[in-house]
Amino acid sequence: MARSRALTRSVAYLSTFALGGALLGALFGHAALGLAIGLLCWSAIHLWQLQGLERFLLSRQRRVPEGIGSWRPIFDALDRRRKRERVRRQRLFVALKAFRDAARVLPDGVIVLDQEQRILWFNKAAKRLLGLRYPRDMGNPIHHLVRMPRFMQWLAEGKLDEPLIDLPCPVDESLRLSFRLIGFRAGIRLLVARDISTLMRLEQVRRDFVANVSHELRTPLTVINGYLEALEPEELGDYGDLFLEMRKQSRRMASIVEDLLTLSRLEAQSAPLDEAVSMASMLDSLRRDAEAISKGRHRLEFHRSCEADLRGSSKDLHSAFANIVVNAVRYTPDGGNIVVEWSTHPEGAAFSVRDTGPGIPEQHLPRLTERFYRVSTSRSRDSGGTGLGLAIVKHVLVAHGGRLEIESKVGHGSCFRCVLPQARLALEGD
Ligand code: ADP
């Protein structure tokens, strides 16, 4: 629209100058000269306006020059665009300022890092939680300023999906921090530091409470169990069945308390023992446990294709492996097969237990290691389970740098695999 207006005006002005010049020239008997002068004037105006446009575009001048003739609509359009852009820039500036102000007052420390982990920007909370100073620390790599080994290793690994939890605050030892890395543009990442001291304190209160309650329950339960074990059901006549149920439930309660105490101990320890664990003896012991519970009802196979032994807490590793083996025996119906194997794995070695039991529906798999999580409460209770077995397995494995993998298909059976890292392996005789 504007272009056609400029063109129309340009043609009109050209005609005016050409005709005007020619007519004026004709008055003096030099029409051609007049026409030439008219065209020259027209060209001069164009050149002048062109120069004005160039000067305007190259300078920081805000005001758009006044256009003449065919240049007027062009300069007007330029002026309108300038004003629109100014309004847009102002809005952007206000939004950016609001965002920066919000980020500045966030209770979490926010630090913007480039590919080399250099600090591009940080907020007030980052100053408070990590002791960063402006402008001294701008452009410095964050790991030169926050020099905690766990933090440095985690940052180097660049795990965006795994937060780093429970680190002491470098400024105030009484505070505990968690860190999270968020990628938001190619090479640029946000490091978010959060004060989780209250959460950690609550977690400690919970742990202490469970540990204390379990501990307090243990003694009276031992006494009750002692009496119940001493009595014979035949001596109680009609109450015999009732007595047997009492004994069964009392044993179950004692097992729950023992498992809770084991979990509390595992949670409280910073690192497991580092003793040699013979896998040959471990498999023998597990075989005896499995045979004692199965009583010949299952086909049990034990294989050892990995020569290496383990380093860690013998007691905890036995408890973890036994839990999986005992579960397989408990949940696999009579006549089923159970294959226990200690084999090599790309990450180190794996202790796996495969059964031909009922299998576990897929939706339950991610939650099996939660405390008291059961696929079927009645089945678990009937089998004498406490609902804490797999939680113990997970804790033991994590403490040893390993992990638990569970594969299962309903109607086909399950496979529980404890993967242990190379660092935990010891060749025989080590
Ligand atoms: P529990 O003491 O109840 O066995 P666990 O933590 O050891 O508790 O196991 C959690 C749940 O996982 C069990 O209740 C059971 O439903 C399921 N489960 C564990 N092992 C097996 C298995 N080999 N086959 C089928 N289900 C299993």
Short mmCIF file of C-alpha atoms and ligand atoms in Angstrom, two decimals:
data_model
loop_
_atom_site.label_atom_id
_atom_site.label_comp_id
_atom_site.label_asym_id
_atom_site.label_seq_id
_atom_site.Cartn_x
_atom_site.Cartn_y
_atom_site.Cartn_z
CA MET A 1 0.00 0.00 0.00
CA ALA A 2 2.76 2.44 1.09
CA ARG A 3 4.92 1.36 -1.83
CA SER A 4 2.17 2.08 -4.37
CA ARG A 5 1.57 5.48 -2.74
CA ALA A 6 5.28 6.31 -3.01
CA LEU A 7 5.29 5.18 -6.63
CA THR A 8 2.22 7.27 -7.53
CA ARG A 9 3.71 10.28 -5.82
CA SER A 10 7.04 9.70 -7.47
CA VAL A 11 5.44 9.59 -10.93
CA ALA A 12 3.35 12.70 -10.13
CA TYR A 13 6.43 14.62 -8.92
CA LEU A 14 8.50 13.49 -11.91
CA SER A 15 5.76 14.68 -14.27
CA THR A 16 5.43 18.01 -12.41
CA PHE A 17 9.16 18.69 -12.50
CA ALA A 18 9.55 17.55 -16.12
CA LEU A 19 6.49 19.43 -17.38
CA GLY A 20 7.11 22.48 -15.17
CA GLY A 21 10.74 22.65 -16.33
CA ALA A 22 9.82 22.19 -19.98
CA LEU A 23 7.07 24.85 -19.82
CA LEU A 24 9.31 27.33 -18.00
CA GLY A 25 12.08 26.62 -20.50
CA ALA A 26 9.63 27.07 -23.40
CA LEU A 27 8.80 30.55 -22.09
CA PHE A 28 12.44 31.42 -22.63
CA GLY A 29 12.65 29.40 -25.86
CA HIS A 30 14.68 26.55 -24.28
CA ALA A 31 12.15 23.82 -23.58
CA ALA A 32 14.76 21.02 -23.62
CA LEU A 33 17.02 22.92 -21.22
CA GLY A 34 14.02 23.59 -18.95
CA LEU A 35 13.13 19.86 -19.06
CA ALA A 36 16.73 18.96 -18.16
CA ILE A 37 16.80 21.44 -15.27
CA GLY A 38 13.43 20.11 -14.03
CA LEU A 39 14.74 16.51 -14.08
CA LEU A 40 17.97 17.62 -12.37
CA CYS A 41 15.99 19.27 -9.57
CA TRP A 42 13.88 16.11 -9.21
CA SER A 43 17.03 13.96 -9.03
CA ALA A 44 18.68 16.36 -6.54
CA ILE A 45 15.68 16.11 -4.21
CA HIS A 46 15.88 12.30 -4.42
CA LEU A 47 19.59 12.29 -3.67
CA TRP A 48 19.09 14.64 -0.75
CA GLN A 49 16.34 12.48 0.73
CA LEU A 50 18.42 9.33 0.13
CA GLN A 51 21.29 10.93 2.00
CA GLY A 52 18.89 11.89 4.81
CA LEU A 53 17.70 8.27 5.01
CA GLU A 54 21.26 6.92 5.12
CA ARG A 55 22.27 9.40 7.82
CA PHE A 56 19.22 8.45 9.85
CA LEU A 57 19.87 4.70 9.51
CA LEU A 58 23.55 4.99 10.43
CA SER A 59 23.17 7.42 13.31
CA ARG A 60 21.52 6.81 16.72
CA GLN A 61 19.13 9.63 15.91
CA ARG A 62 15.60 8.91 17.23
CA ARG A 63 13.66 11.36 15.10
CA VAL A 64 12.88 10.20 11.56
CA PRO A 65 13.66 13.06 9.08
CA GLU A 66 10.80 14.91 7.38
CA GLY A 67 10.10 13.35 3.97
CA ILE A 68 9.36 15.34 0.86
CA GLY A 69 7.19 14.21 -2.02
CA SER A 70 7.39 10.51 -2.78
CA TRP A 71 9.68 10.08 0.28
CA ARG A 72 7.04 11.26 2.72
CA PRO A 73 5.06 7.94 2.91
CA ILE A 74 8.34 6.04 3.26
CA PHE A 75 9.57 8.20 6.15
CA ASP A 76 6.10 8.10 7.75
CA ALA A 77 6.07 4.27 7.61
CA LEU A 78 9.59 4.23 9.08
CA ASP A 79 8.49 6.54 11.87
CA ARG A 80 5.50 4.33 12.70
CA ARG A 81 7.67 1.21 12.76
CA ARG A 82 10.19 2.95 15.03
CA LYS A 83 7.46 3.88 17.50
CA ARG A 84 6.03 0.35 17.48
CA GLU A 85 9.48 -1.10 18.13
CA ARG A 86 10.10 1.34 20.96
CA VAL A 87 6.84 0.28 22.65
CA ARG A 88 7.73 -3.40 22.16
CA ARG A 89 11.23 -2.87 23.54
CA GLN A 90 9.83 -1.08 26.53
CA ARG A 91 7.41 -3.93 27.23
CA LEU A 92 10.24 -6.45 26.89
CA PHE A 93 12.38 -4.44 29.24
CA VAL A 94 9.61 -4.31 31.86
CA ALA A 95 9.05 -8.09 31.52
CA LEU A 96 12.78 -8.78 31.77
CA LYS A 97 13.10 -6.56 34.79
CA ALA A 98 10.14 -8.27 36.46
CA PHE A 99 11.70 -11.68 35.71
CA ARG A 100 15.09 -10.60 37.05
CA ASP A 101 13.53 -9.11 40.16
CA ALA A 102 11.58 -12.34 40.73
CA ALA A 103 14.72 -14.47 40.21
CA ARG A 104 16.65 -12.15 42.49
CA VAL A 105 14.26 -12.60 45.42
CA LEU A 106 13.70 -16.35 44.94
CA PRO A 107 14.50 -18.25 48.14
CA ASP A 108 16.53 -20.73 46.06
CA GLY A 109 19.99 -19.83 44.81
CA VAL A 110 19.90 -19.55 41.00
CA ILE A 111 23.14 -19.42 39.01
CA VAL A 112 23.34 -19.26 35.20
CA LEU A 113 26.35 -21.23 33.90
CA ASP A 114 27.92 -21.49 30.44
CA GLN A 115 29.46 -24.66 28.87
CA GLU A 116 32.64 -24.26 30.92
CA GLN A 117 30.58 -23.91 34.12
CA ARG A 118 31.49 -20.20 34.26
CA ILE A 119 29.08 -17.96 36.13
CA LEU A 120 27.06 -15.68 33.87
CA TRP A 121 24.57 -14.47 36.47
CA PHE A 122 23.41 -15.31 39.99
CA ASN A 123 20.75 -14.12 42.40
CA LYS A 124 20.74 -12.92 46.00
CA ALA A 125 20.07 -16.35 47.50
CA ALA A 126 23.12 -17.75 45.67
CA LYS A 127 25.20 -15.12 47.47
CA ARG A 128 23.71 -16.18 50.81
CA LEU A 129 23.87 -19.97 50.28
CA LEU A 130 27.14 -20.31 48.36
CA GLY A 131 29.00 -17.17 49.38
CA LEU A 132 29.23 -15.82 45.80
CA ARG A 133 30.22 -12.16 45.44
CA TYR A 134 29.31 -9.70 42.71
CA PRO A 135 31.18 -8.72 40.55
CA ARG A 136 34.26 -10.63 41.83
CA ASP A 137 32.90 -14.09 40.95
CA MET A 138 31.29 -13.27 37.61
CA GLY A 139 32.91 -15.31 34.81
CA ASN A 140 34.65 -17.68 37.26
CA PRO A 141 33.98 -21.44 37.03
CA ILE A 142 31.56 -22.39 39.83
CA HIS A 143 33.71 -25.42 40.83
CA HIS A 144 36.59 -23.05 41.65
CA LEU A 145 34.34 -21.34 44.17
CA VAL A 146 32.29 -24.25 45.58
CA ARG A 147 35.00 -26.81 46.20
CA MET A 148 33.18 -29.78 47.71
CA PRO A 149 34.35 -33.08 46.11
CA ARG A 150 30.82 -34.55 45.81
CA PHE A 151 29.57 -31.33 44.21
CA MET A 152 32.51 -31.13 41.80
CA GLN A 153 32.07 -34.75 40.69
CA TRP A 154 28.31 -34.34 40.22
CA LEU A 155 28.80 -31.15 38.23
CA ALA A 156 31.43 -32.79 36.01
CA GLU A 157 29.00 -35.65 35.28
CA GLY A 158 26.41 -33.02 34.32
CA LYS A 159 23.45 -35.19 35.34
CA LEU A 160 20.42 -33.04 34.54
CA ASP A 161 17.92 -35.57 35.84
CA GLU A 162 19.63 -36.43 39.14
CA PRO A 163 19.64 -33.81 41.90
CA LEU A 164 22.46 -33.78 44.41
CA ILE A 165 20.97 -34.01 47.89
CA ASP A 166 22.25 -33.23 51.37
CA LEU A 167 25.48 -31.28 51.06
CA PRO A 168 26.72 -28.90 53.77
CA CYS A 169 26.32 -25.21 52.98
CA PRO A 170 29.83 -23.77 52.37
CA VAL A 171 28.86 -20.58 54.21
CA ASP A 172 27.01 -22.03 57.19
CA GLU A 173 27.78 -25.64 58.21
CA SER A 174 24.44 -25.95 60.03
CA LEU A 175 22.53 -25.69 56.75
CA ARG A 176 22.05 -28.55 54.29
CA LEU A 177 21.69 -27.97 50.56
CA SER A 178 20.39 -29.75 47.50
CA PHE A 179 21.49 -28.92 43.95
CA ARG A 180 19.73 -29.34 40.62
CA LEU A 181 20.97 -28.65 37.10
CA ILE A 182 18.48 -27.46 34.49
CA GLY A 183 19.43 -27.05 30.82
CA PHE A 184 17.49 -24.21 29.20
CA ARG A 185 19.50 -23.21 26.10
CA ALA A 186 22.27 -24.89 24.13
CA GLY A 187 25.26 -24.89 26.48
CA ILE A 188 23.59 -22.70 29.08
CA ARG A 189 22.42 -24.28 32.34
CA LEU A 190 20.72 -23.18 35.51
CA LEU A 191 22.16 -24.39 38.78
CA VAL A 192 19.55 -24.24 41.52
CA ALA A 193 20.73 -24.52 45.14
CA ARG A 194 18.00 -25.10 47.75
CA ASP A 195 18.16 -24.96 51.52
CA ILE A 196 16.73 -28.33 52.66
CA SER A 197 17.79 -28.07 56.31
CA THR A 198 14.20 -28.23 57.61
CA LEU A 199 13.41 -31.19 55.39
CA MET A 200 16.54 -33.01 56.52
CA ARG A 201 15.74 -32.27 60.16
CA LEU A 202 12.22 -33.70 59.70
CA GLU A 203 13.72 -36.73 57.96
CA GLN A 204 16.07 -37.20 60.92
CA VAL A 205 13.12 -36.91 63.35
CA ARG A 206 11.27 -39.56 61.32
CA ARG A 207 14.31 -41.86 61.29
CA ASP A 208 14.90 -41.43 65.03
CA PHE A 209 11.23 -42.03 65.75
CA VAL A 210 11.11 -45.28 63.77
CA ALA A 211 14.41 -46.44 65.26
CA ASN A 212 13.30 -45.62 68.81
CA VAL A 213 9.84 -47.18 68.47
CA SER A 214 11.35 -50.34 67.00
CA HIS A 215 13.93 -50.46 69.72
CA GLU A 216 11.34 -49.98 72.47
CA LEU A 217 9.10 -52.67 70.98
CA ARG A 218 11.88 -55.19 70.70
CA THR A 219 12.23 -56.03 74.41
CA PRO A 220 8.51 -56.58 75.26
CA LEU A 221 8.14 -58.55 72.05
CA THR A 222 11.08 -60.77 72.93
CA VAL A 223 9.47 -61.48 76.32
CA ILE A 224 6.05 -62.26 74.78
CA ASN A 225 7.70 -64.42 72.12
CA GLY A 226 9.69 -66.24 74.76
CA TYR A 227 6.52 -67.21 76.67
CA LEU A 228 4.65 -68.16 73.50
CA GLU A 229 7.52 -70.35 72.34
CA ALA A 230 7.70 -72.03 75.75
CA LEU A 231 4.04 -73.01 75.78
CA GLU A 232 2.79 -76.07 73.90
CA PRO A 233 -0.50 -75.76 71.96
CA GLU A 234 -1.60 -79.22 73.14
CA GLU A 235 -1.61 -77.96 76.71
CA LEU A 236 -4.21 -75.32 75.84
CA GLY A 237 -6.98 -77.63 74.68
CA ASP A 238 -9.62 -75.70 72.72
CA TYR A 239 -7.41 -72.62 72.62
CA GLY A 240 -4.66 -74.44 70.73
CA ASP A 241 -5.46 -72.91 67.32
CA LEU A 242 -5.84 -69.47 68.83
CA PHE A 243 -2.50 -69.87 70.52
CA LEU A 244 -0.81 -70.95 67.27
CA GLU A 245 -2.16 -67.85 65.51
CA MET A 246 -0.87 -65.69 68.38
CA ARG A 247 2.56 -67.27 68.05
CA LYS A 248 2.56 -66.73 64.26
CA GLN A 249 1.57 -63.06 64.55
CA SER A 250 4.01 -62.45 67.37
CA ARG A 251 6.84 -63.89 65.23
CA ARG A 252 5.74 -61.67 62.36
CA MET A 253 5.81 -58.60 64.61
CA ALA A 254 9.29 -59.54 65.79
CA SER A 255 10.40 -59.86 62.14
CA ILE A 256 8.94 -56.43 61.29
CA VAL A 257 10.74 -54.86 64.25
CA GLU A 258 14.01 -56.56 63.26
CA ASP A 259 13.63 -55.35 59.64
CA LEU A 260 12.83 -51.80 60.80
CA LEU A 261 15.92 -51.82 62.99
CA THR A 262 18.01 -53.10 60.07
CA LEU A 263 16.67 -50.29 57.86
CA SER A 264 17.41 -47.70 60.56
CA ARG A 265 20.94 -49.01 60.90
CA LEU A 266 21.46 -48.93 57.11
CA GLU A 267 20.13 -45.37 56.89
CA ALA A 268 22.35 -44.18 59.72
CA GLN A 269 25.62 -45.64 58.43
CA SER A 270 27.66 -43.39 56.15
CA ALA A 271 29.53 -46.21 54.37
CA PRO A 272 29.31 -50.00 54.61
CA LEU A 273 32.13 -52.14 55.96
CA ASP A 274 34.86 -53.03 53.51
CA GLU A 275 35.49 -56.70 54.23
CA ALA A 276 36.15 -59.56 51.82
CA VAL A 277 32.93 -61.45 51.00
CA SER A 278 33.46 -64.91 49.56
CA MET A 279 30.77 -65.55 46.96
CA ALA A 280 31.35 -69.32 47.13
CA SER A 281 30.45 -69.34 50.84
CA MET A 282 27.64 -66.86 50.21
CA LEU A 283 26.03 -69.10 47.56
CA ASP A 284 26.40 -72.17 49.81
CA SER A 285 24.74 -70.38 52.68
CA LEU A 286 21.92 -69.09 50.45
CA ARG A 287 21.39 -72.58 49.05
CA ARG A 288 20.97 -73.96 52.57
CA ASP A 289 18.48 -71.18 53.44
CA ALA A 290 16.50 -71.78 50.25
CA GLU A 291 16.43 -75.56 50.73
CA ALA A 292 15.27 -75.18 54.31
CA ILE A 293 12.28 -73.04 53.26
CA SER A 294 11.48 -74.88 50.02
CA LYS A 295 11.59 -78.30 51.67
CA GLY A 296 11.93 -79.93 48.28
CA ARG A 297 8.91 -78.17 46.74
CA HIS A 298 11.00 -76.36 44.06
CA ARG A 299 13.82 -77.12 41.68
CA LEU A 300 16.71 -74.96 42.90
CA GLU A 301 19.77 -74.19 40.76
CA PHE A 302 22.83 -72.23 41.87
CA HIS A 303 25.43 -71.12 39.29
CA ARG A 304 28.60 -69.13 39.59
CA SER A 305 30.09 -67.90 36.32
CA CYS A 306 31.89 -64.89 37.83
CA GLU A 307 35.22 -65.65 39.49
CA ALA A 308 35.32 -62.42 41.47
CA ASP A 309 34.33 -62.07 45.11
CA LEU A 310 32.90 -58.95 46.69
CA ARG A 311 34.13 -56.28 49.05
CA GLY A 312 31.61 -54.80 51.45
CA SER A 313 29.52 -55.69 54.46
CA SER A 314 29.19 -59.47 54.51
CA LYS A 315 26.20 -59.36 56.86
CA ASP A 316 24.28 -56.73 54.82
CA LEU A 317 25.00 -58.33 51.46
CA HIS A 318 23.89 -61.72 52.81
CA SER A 319 20.72 -60.16 54.15
CA ALA A 320 19.98 -58.51 50.75
CA PHE A 321 20.67 -61.62 48.66
CA ALA A 322 18.80 -63.86 51.13
CA ASN A 323 15.75 -61.59 50.94
CA ILE A 324 15.51 -62.06 47.17
CA VAL A 325 16.12 -65.81 47.32
CA VAL A 326 13.60 -66.28 50.14
CA ASN A 327 11.01 -64.19 48.23
CA ALA A 328 11.49 -66.39 45.15
CA VAL A 329 10.90 -69.53 47.23
CA ARG A 330 7.94 -68.00 49.06
CA TYR A 331 6.12 -66.66 46.03
CA THR A 332 6.83 -69.48 43.56
CA PRO A 333 4.20 -72.22 43.69
CA ASP A 334 5.25 -75.81 44.31
CA GLY A 335 7.00 -77.44 41.38
CA GLY A 336 8.45 -74.14 40.11
CA ASN A 337 12.09 -73.45 39.18
CA ILE A 338 14.41 -70.99 40.88
CA VAL A 339 17.78 -70.16 39.34
CA VAL A 340 20.31 -68.20 41.40
CA GLU A 341 23.36 -66.90 39.56
CA TRP A 342 26.49 -64.89 40.29
CA SER A 343 27.72 -63.70 36.89
CA THR A 344 29.75 -60.98 35.21
CA HIS A 345 27.98 -57.79 34.10
CA PRO A 346 29.16 -54.87 31.89
CA GLU A 347 29.28 -52.69 35.04
CA GLY A 348 30.92 -55.32 37.27
CA ALA A 349 28.98 -58.35 38.43
CA ALA A 350 25.37 -59.34 39.05
CA PHE A 351 23.61 -61.52 41.57
CA SER A 352 20.35 -62.61 39.99
CA VAL A 353 17.44 -64.74 41.07
CA ARG A 354 15.04 -65.94 38.40
CA ASP A 355 11.82 -67.77 39.29
CA THR A 356 8.82 -69.23 37.51
CA GLY A 357 6.41 -67.72 40.06
CA PRO A 358 3.22 -65.71 39.43
CA GLY A 359 5.10 -62.63 38.20
CA ILE A 360 4.32 -59.02 39.13
CA PRO A 361 2.10 -56.64 37.09
CA GLU A 362 4.21 -53.89 35.49
CA GLN A 363 2.56 -50.99 37.35
CA HIS A 364 3.85 -52.32 40.68
CA LEU A 365 7.51 -52.70 39.65
CA PRO A 366 8.69 -49.10 40.31
CA ARG A 367 7.19 -49.17 43.83
CA LEU A 368 8.33 -52.58 45.06
CA THR A 369 11.28 -51.19 47.03
CA GLU A 370 9.07 -48.81 49.04
CA ARG A 371 8.55 -49.74 52.67
CA PHE A 372 5.46 -51.90 53.23
CA TYR A 373 4.56 -51.83 49.55
CA ARG A 374 2.97 -55.10 48.60
CA VAL A 375 1.47 -56.33 45.34
CA SER A 376 -1.03 -58.41 47.26
CA THR A 377 -1.27 -57.80 51.00
CA SER A 378 -2.90 -61.13 51.75
CA ARG A 379 -0.38 -63.11 49.68
CA SER A 380 2.51 -61.35 51.37
CA ARG A 381 1.08 -61.91 54.87
CA ASP A 382 0.37 -65.56 54.16
CA SER A 383 3.94 -65.99 53.03
CA GLY A 384 5.17 -64.44 56.30
CA GLY A 385 6.56 -61.32 54.60
CA THR A 386 7.11 -58.04 56.40
CA GLY A 387 6.88 -55.77 53.33
CA LEU A 388 10.35 -54.43 54.13
CA GLY A 389 12.55 -56.99 52.39
CA LEU A 390 13.09 -55.20 49.08
CA ALA A 391 13.52 -51.82 50.84
CA ILE A 392 16.44 -53.41 52.74
CA VAL A 393 17.81 -54.87 49.47
CA LYS A 394 17.74 -51.44 47.82
CA HIS A 395 19.45 -49.73 50.77
CA VAL A 396 22.21 -52.33 50.95
CA LEU A 397 22.85 -52.12 47.20
CA VAL A 398 22.89 -48.31 47.11
CA ALA A 399 25.31 -48.28 50.05
CA HIS A 400 27.58 -50.57 47.98
CA GLY A 401 27.27 -48.39 44.87
CA GLY A 402 24.98 -50.90 43.17
CA ARG A 403 21.34 -51.06 42.12
CA LEU A 404 18.39 -53.44 41.88
CA GLU A 405 16.83 -54.32 38.53
CA ILE A 406 13.49 -56.10 38.44
CA GLU A 407 12.01 -57.79 35.38
CA SER A 408 8.72 -59.60 35.63
CA LYS A 409 5.90 -60.89 33.50
CA VAL A 410 2.60 -61.98 34.95
CA GLY A 411 2.21 -65.74 34.55
CA HIS A 412 5.84 -66.24 33.55
CA GLY A 413 7.89 -65.33 36.63
CA SER A 414 10.31 -62.69 37.84
CA CYS A 415 13.99 -61.89 37.79
CA PHE A 416 15.58 -59.78 40.54
CA ARG A 417 19.11 -58.66 39.64
CA CYS A 418 21.54 -56.94 42.02
CA VAL A 419 24.12 -55.12 39.90
CA LEU A 420 27.36 -54.36 41.73
CA PRO A 421 30.06 -52.07 40.36
CA GLN A 422 33.58 -53.08 39.37
CA ALA A 423 34.91 -51.10 42.35
CA ARG A 424 33.23 -53.59 44.71
CA LEU A 425 34.76 -56.69 43.10
CA ALA A 426 37.77 -58.55 44.45
CA LEU A 427 39.44 -61.36 42.54
CA GLU A 428 39.83 -64.57 44.55
CA GLY A 429 42.78 -64.32 46.93
CA ASP A 430 42.80 -60.50 46.95
P1 ADP B 1 7.43 -59.06 51.57
O1 ADP B 1 8.05 -59.20 52.88
O2 ADP B 1 5.98 -58.75 51.61
O3 ADP B 1 7.78 -60.17 50.65
P2 ADP B 1 9.21 -57.51 49.98
O4 ADP B 1 9.66 -56.09 50.13
O5 ADP B 1 10.26 -58.57 50.08
O6 ADP B 1 8.06 -57.71 51.01
O7 ADP B 1 8.49 -57.64 48.59
C1 ADP B 1 7.52 -56.68 48.21
C2 ADP B 1 6.45 -57.32 47.36
O8 ADP B 1 7.02 -57.72 46.12
C3 ADP B 1 5.88 -58.60 47.96
O9 ADP B 1 4.81 -58.30 48.80
C4 ADP B 1 5.43 -59.36 46.75
O10 ADP B 1 4.12 -58.96 46.39
C5 ADP B 1 6.37 -58.90 45.64
N1 ADP B 1 7.41 -59.89 45.33
C6 ADP B 1 8.67 -59.92 45.81
N2 ADP B 1 9.36 -60.93 45.28
C7 ADP B 1 8.53 -61.58 44.45
C8 ADP B 1 8.64 -62.73 43.59
N3 ADP B 1 9.78 -63.41 43.49
N4 ADP B 1 7.56 -63.07 42.87
C9 ADP B 1 6.41 -62.39 42.95
N5 ADP B 1 6.22 -61.31 43.74
C10 ADP B 1 7.26 -60.91 44.48
#
